[in-house]
Coordinates of C-alpha atoms and ligand atoms in Angstrom, one line a residue:
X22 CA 79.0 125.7 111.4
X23 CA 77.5 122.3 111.5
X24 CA 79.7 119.5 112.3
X25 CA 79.3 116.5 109.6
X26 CA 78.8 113.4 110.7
X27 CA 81.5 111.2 112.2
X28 CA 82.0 108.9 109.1
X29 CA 85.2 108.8 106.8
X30 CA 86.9 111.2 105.0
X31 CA 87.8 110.3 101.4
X32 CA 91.1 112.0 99.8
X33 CA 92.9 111.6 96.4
X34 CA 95.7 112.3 94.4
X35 CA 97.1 111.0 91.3
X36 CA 98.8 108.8 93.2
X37 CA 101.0 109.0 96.6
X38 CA 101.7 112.1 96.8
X39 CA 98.4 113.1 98.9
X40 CA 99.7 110.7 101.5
X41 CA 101.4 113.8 102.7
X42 CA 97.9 115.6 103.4
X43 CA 96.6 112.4 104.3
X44 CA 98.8 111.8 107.2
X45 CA 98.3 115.3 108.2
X46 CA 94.8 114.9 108.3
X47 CA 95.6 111.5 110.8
X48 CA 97.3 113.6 113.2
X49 CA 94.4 116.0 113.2
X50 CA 91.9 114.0 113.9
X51 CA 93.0 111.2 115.0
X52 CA 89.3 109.4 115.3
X53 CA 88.5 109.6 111.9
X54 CA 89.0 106.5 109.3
X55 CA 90.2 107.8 106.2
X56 CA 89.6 105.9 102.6
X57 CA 92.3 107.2 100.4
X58 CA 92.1 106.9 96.5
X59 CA 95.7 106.9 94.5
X60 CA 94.7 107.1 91.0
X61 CA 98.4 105.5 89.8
X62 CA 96.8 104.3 86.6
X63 CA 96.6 107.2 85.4
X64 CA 99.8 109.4 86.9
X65 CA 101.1 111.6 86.4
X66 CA 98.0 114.2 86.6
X67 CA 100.2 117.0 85.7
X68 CA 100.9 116.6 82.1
X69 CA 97.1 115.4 81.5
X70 CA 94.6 117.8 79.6
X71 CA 91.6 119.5 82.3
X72 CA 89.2 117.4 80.7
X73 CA 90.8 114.1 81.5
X74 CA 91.5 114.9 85.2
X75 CA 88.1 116.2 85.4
X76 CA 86.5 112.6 84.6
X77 CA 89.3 110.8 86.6
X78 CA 88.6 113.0 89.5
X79 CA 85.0 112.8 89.4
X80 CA 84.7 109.3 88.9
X81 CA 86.9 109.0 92.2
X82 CA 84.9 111.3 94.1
X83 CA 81.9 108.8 93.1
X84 CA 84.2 106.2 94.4
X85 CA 85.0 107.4 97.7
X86 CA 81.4 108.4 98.4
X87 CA 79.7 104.7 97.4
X88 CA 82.6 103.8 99.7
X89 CA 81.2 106.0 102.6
X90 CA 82.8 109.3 102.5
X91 CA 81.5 111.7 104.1
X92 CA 83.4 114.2 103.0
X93 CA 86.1 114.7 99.9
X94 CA 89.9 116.1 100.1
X95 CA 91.1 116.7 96.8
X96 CA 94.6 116.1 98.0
X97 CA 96.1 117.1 94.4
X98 CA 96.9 120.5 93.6
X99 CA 96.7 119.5 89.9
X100 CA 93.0 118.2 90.3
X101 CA 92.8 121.1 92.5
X102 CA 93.5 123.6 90.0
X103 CA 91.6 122.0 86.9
X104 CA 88.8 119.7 88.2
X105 CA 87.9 122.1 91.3
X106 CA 84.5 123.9 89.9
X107 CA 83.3 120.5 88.0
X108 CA 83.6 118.5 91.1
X109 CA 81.8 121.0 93.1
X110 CA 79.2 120.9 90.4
X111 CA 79.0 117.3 90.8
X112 CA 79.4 116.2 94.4
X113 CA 75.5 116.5 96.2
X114 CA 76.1 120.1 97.6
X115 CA 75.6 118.5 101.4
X116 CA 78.9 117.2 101.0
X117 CA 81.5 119.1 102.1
X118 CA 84.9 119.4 99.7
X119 CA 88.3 121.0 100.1
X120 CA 91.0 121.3 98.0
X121 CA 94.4 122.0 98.8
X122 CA 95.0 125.4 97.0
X123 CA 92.4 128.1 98.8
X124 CA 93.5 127.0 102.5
X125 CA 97.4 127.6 101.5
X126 CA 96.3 131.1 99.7
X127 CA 94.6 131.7 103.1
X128 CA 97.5 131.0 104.8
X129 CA 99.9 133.4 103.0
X130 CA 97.4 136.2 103.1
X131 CA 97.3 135.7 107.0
X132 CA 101.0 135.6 106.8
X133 CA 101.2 139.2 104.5
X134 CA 98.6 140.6 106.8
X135 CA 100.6 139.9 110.1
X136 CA 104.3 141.0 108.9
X137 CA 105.5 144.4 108.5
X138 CA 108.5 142.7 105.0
X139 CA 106.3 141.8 101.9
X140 CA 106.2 138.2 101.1
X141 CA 107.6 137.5 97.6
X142 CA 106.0 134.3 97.3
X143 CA 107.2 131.7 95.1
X144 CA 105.2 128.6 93.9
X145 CA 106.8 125.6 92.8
X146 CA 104.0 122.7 91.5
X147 CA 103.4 120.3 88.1
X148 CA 102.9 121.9 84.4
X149 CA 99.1 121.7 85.1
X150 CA 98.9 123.6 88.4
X151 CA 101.7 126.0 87.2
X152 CA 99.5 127.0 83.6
X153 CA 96.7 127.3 85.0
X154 CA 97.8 130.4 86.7
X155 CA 95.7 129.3 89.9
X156 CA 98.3 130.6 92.7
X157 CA 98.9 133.6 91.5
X158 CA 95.2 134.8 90.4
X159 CA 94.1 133.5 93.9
X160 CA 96.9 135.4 95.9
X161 CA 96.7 138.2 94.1
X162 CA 92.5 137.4 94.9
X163 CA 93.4 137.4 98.5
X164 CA 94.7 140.9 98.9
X165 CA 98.7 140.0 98.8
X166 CA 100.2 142.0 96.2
X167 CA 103.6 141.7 94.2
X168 CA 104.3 139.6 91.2
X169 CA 104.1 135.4 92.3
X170 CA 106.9 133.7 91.1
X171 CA 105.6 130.4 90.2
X172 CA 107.4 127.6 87.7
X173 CA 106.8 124.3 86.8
X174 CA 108.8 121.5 88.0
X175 CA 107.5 118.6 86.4
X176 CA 110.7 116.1 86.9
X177 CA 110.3 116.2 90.5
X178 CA 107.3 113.5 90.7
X179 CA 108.3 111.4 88.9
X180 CA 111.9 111.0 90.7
X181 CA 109.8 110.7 94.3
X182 CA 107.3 108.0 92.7
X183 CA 110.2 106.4 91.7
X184 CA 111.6 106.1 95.5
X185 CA 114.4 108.6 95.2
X186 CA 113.5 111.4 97.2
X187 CA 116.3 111.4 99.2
X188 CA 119.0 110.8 95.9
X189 CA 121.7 112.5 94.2
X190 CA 119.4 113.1 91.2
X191 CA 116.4 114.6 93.6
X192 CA 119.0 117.2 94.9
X193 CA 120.6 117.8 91.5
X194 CA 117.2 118.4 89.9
X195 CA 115.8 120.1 92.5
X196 CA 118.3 122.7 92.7
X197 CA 118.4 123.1 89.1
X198 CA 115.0 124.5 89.2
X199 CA 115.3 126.5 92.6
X200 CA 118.4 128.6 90.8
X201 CA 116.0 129.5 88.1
X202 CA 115.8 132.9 87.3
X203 CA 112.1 132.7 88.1
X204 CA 112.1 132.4 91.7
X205 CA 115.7 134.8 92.7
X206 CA 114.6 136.8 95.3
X207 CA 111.4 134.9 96.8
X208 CA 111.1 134.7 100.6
X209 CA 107.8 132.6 100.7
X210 CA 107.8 129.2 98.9
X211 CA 104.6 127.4 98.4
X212 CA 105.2 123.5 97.4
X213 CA 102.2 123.3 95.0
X214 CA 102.4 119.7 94.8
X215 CA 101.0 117.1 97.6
X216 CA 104.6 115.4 96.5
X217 CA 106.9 118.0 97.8
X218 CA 106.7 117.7 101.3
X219 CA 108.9 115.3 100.6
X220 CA 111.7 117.6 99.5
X221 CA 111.2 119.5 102.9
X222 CA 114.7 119.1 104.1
X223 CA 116.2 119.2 101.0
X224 CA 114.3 122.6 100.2
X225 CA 115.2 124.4 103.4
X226 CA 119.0 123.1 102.9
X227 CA 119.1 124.5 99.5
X228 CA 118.2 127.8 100.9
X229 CA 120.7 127.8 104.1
X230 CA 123.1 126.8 101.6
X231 CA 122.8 130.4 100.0
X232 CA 122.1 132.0 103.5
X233 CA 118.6 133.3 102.3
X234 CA 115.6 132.9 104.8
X235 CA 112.8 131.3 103.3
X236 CA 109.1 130.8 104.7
X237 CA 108.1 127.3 103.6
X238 CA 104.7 126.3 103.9
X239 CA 103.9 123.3 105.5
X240 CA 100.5 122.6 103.0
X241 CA 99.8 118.9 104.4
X242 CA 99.5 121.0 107.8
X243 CA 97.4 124.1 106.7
X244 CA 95.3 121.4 104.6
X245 CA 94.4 119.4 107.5
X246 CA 93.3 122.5 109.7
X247 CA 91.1 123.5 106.6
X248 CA 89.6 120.0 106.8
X249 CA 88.7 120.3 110.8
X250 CA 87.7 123.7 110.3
X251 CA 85.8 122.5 108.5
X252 CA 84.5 119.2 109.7
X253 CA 84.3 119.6 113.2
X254 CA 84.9 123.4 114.0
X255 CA 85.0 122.9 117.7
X256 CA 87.4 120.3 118.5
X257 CA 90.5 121.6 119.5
X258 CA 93.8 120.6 117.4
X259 CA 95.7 117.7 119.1
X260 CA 99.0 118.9 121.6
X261 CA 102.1 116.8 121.5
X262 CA 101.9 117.0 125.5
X263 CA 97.8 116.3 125.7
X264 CA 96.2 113.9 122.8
X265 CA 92.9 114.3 122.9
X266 CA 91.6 110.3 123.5
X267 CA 91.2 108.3 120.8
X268 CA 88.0 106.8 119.9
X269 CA 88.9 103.7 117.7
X270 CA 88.0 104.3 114.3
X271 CA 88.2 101.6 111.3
X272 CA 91.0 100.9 109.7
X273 CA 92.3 103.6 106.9
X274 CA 92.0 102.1 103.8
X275 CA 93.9 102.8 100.8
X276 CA 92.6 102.0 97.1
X277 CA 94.3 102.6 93.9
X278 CA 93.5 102.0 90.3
X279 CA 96.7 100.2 89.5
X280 CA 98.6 98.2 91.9
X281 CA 102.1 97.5 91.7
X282 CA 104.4 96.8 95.3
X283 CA 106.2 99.8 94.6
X284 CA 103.6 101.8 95.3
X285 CA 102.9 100.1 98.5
X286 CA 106.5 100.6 99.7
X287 CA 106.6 104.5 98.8
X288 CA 103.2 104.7 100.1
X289 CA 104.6 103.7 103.4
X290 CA 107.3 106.1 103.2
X291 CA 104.8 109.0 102.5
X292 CA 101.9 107.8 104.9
X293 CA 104.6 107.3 108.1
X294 CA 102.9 104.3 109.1
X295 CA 102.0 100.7 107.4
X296 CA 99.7 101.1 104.6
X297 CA 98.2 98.0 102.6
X298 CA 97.1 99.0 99.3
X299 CA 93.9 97.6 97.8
X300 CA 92.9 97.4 93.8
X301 CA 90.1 99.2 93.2
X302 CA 87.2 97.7 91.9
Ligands
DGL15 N1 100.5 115.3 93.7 C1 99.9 116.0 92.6 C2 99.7 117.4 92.8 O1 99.6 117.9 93.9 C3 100.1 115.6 91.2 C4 101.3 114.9 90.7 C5 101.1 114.4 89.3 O2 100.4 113.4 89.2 O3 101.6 115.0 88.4 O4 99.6 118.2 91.8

């Protein structure tokens, strides 16, 4: 595969929440400038109709190419599920795109192919993702076979975009909708939302908790393989011991459609690292 060119890669979510694949991404390749779009005017994405995340997410994509992209994330699974086949219809086919759904299907079909126990995979993601039916079609797609547990958990952003991932109510809500009858007897949990690696420890805790092993998949992680893959096939992934050398790139840049500075300070909680927020223009 041809490598594209060393410019920036463009990402977007509805709003903070793809900081997760974002920083990801940074850790991957670490020479890249990124220009990440948060489209907080308009969150939450998962209660909005297909046709309104469609236009939002194509008129982003615009964005972030006029900007210099060379390449799109669509670091929203929501987008991901309902916008992926009109912004592949719309971004010049020399662009490269990758959402964050078919890398984390790839993944848990690698996963089924490798162990001898079935994975009874469980999906947990916003009301858009979940009824679209997107996980489980693909899976099932993918040659992993079983019913995929998957239910919508649409408090969950709306708690973390308020700054309370790490709160009383997170954990209280959150574990109301892990004891759902829906997803008893999973061993594989997919967090279908950029937002919910967040909720990482609080996920795995849950599960200790009852003493049931659970396989959760790190997406930001998966993602951000898909996106060298798929960028620049040969370069080897980064080792905590041996970095490969940095080459300075430009500053990241981070643009959303509404500004307020609570976004900038959850944004920084997300990204791991100072993040100044610009208004879109
Ligand atoms: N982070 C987004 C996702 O992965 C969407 C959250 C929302 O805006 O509802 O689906």
């Amino acid at each position: 595969m041809q490598a594209t060119p060393d410019g920036p890669i463009g990402l977007f979510d509805s709003g903070v929440g793809g900081l997760t694949v974002a920083r990801a991404v940074a850790q991957r390749l670490p020479h890249r400038q990124l220009l990440y779009f948060g489209d907080t005017a308009h969150l939450p994405y998962g209660d909005k109709s297909p046709e309104a995340i469609q236009s939002y997410s194509i008129a982003i994509a615009d964005y972030l190419l006029a900007h210099g992209a060379v390449a799109i994330v669509v670091a929203c699974n929501t987008a991901s599920a309902v916008a992926w086949d009109a912004l592949r219809a719309h971004v010049p086919a020399h662009i490269p795109i990758i959402n964050v759904i078919d890398p984390v299907v790839a993944a848990v079909a690698q996963t089924y192919r490798s162990q001898t126990t079935p994975p009874n995979v469980g999906v947990i993601g916003t009301r858009g993702t979940i009824g679209s039916g997107i996980y489980p079609a693909r899976i099932n797609a993918a040659g992993v076979p079983g019913t995929v547990h998957a239910l919508a958990t649409p408090l969950l952003v709306p708690i973390i975009e308020e700054g309370l991932a790490h709160s009383e109510i997170l954990r209280a809500t959150l574990h109301h909708y892990l004891a759902q009858p829906e997803l008893q007897g999973i061993n594989t949990l997919i967090p279908g939302c950029t937002h919910y690696p967040l909720l990482t420890d609080e996920i795995r805790a849950f599960f200790a908790e009852r003493n049931t092993p659970i396989t959760l998949i790190d997406a930001p992680s998966v993602v951000a393989n898909a996106v060298a893959n798929a960028l620049e096939p040969d370069r080897p992934a980064p080792t905590a011991t041996a970095q490969s050398p940095q080459t300075p790139h430009a500053p990241h840049r981070f643009f959303v459609s509404d500004y307020t500075p609570t976004f900038e300070r959850i944004a920084q909680q997300f990204f791991g690292d100072v993040v100044t927020l610009e208004l879109a223009h």
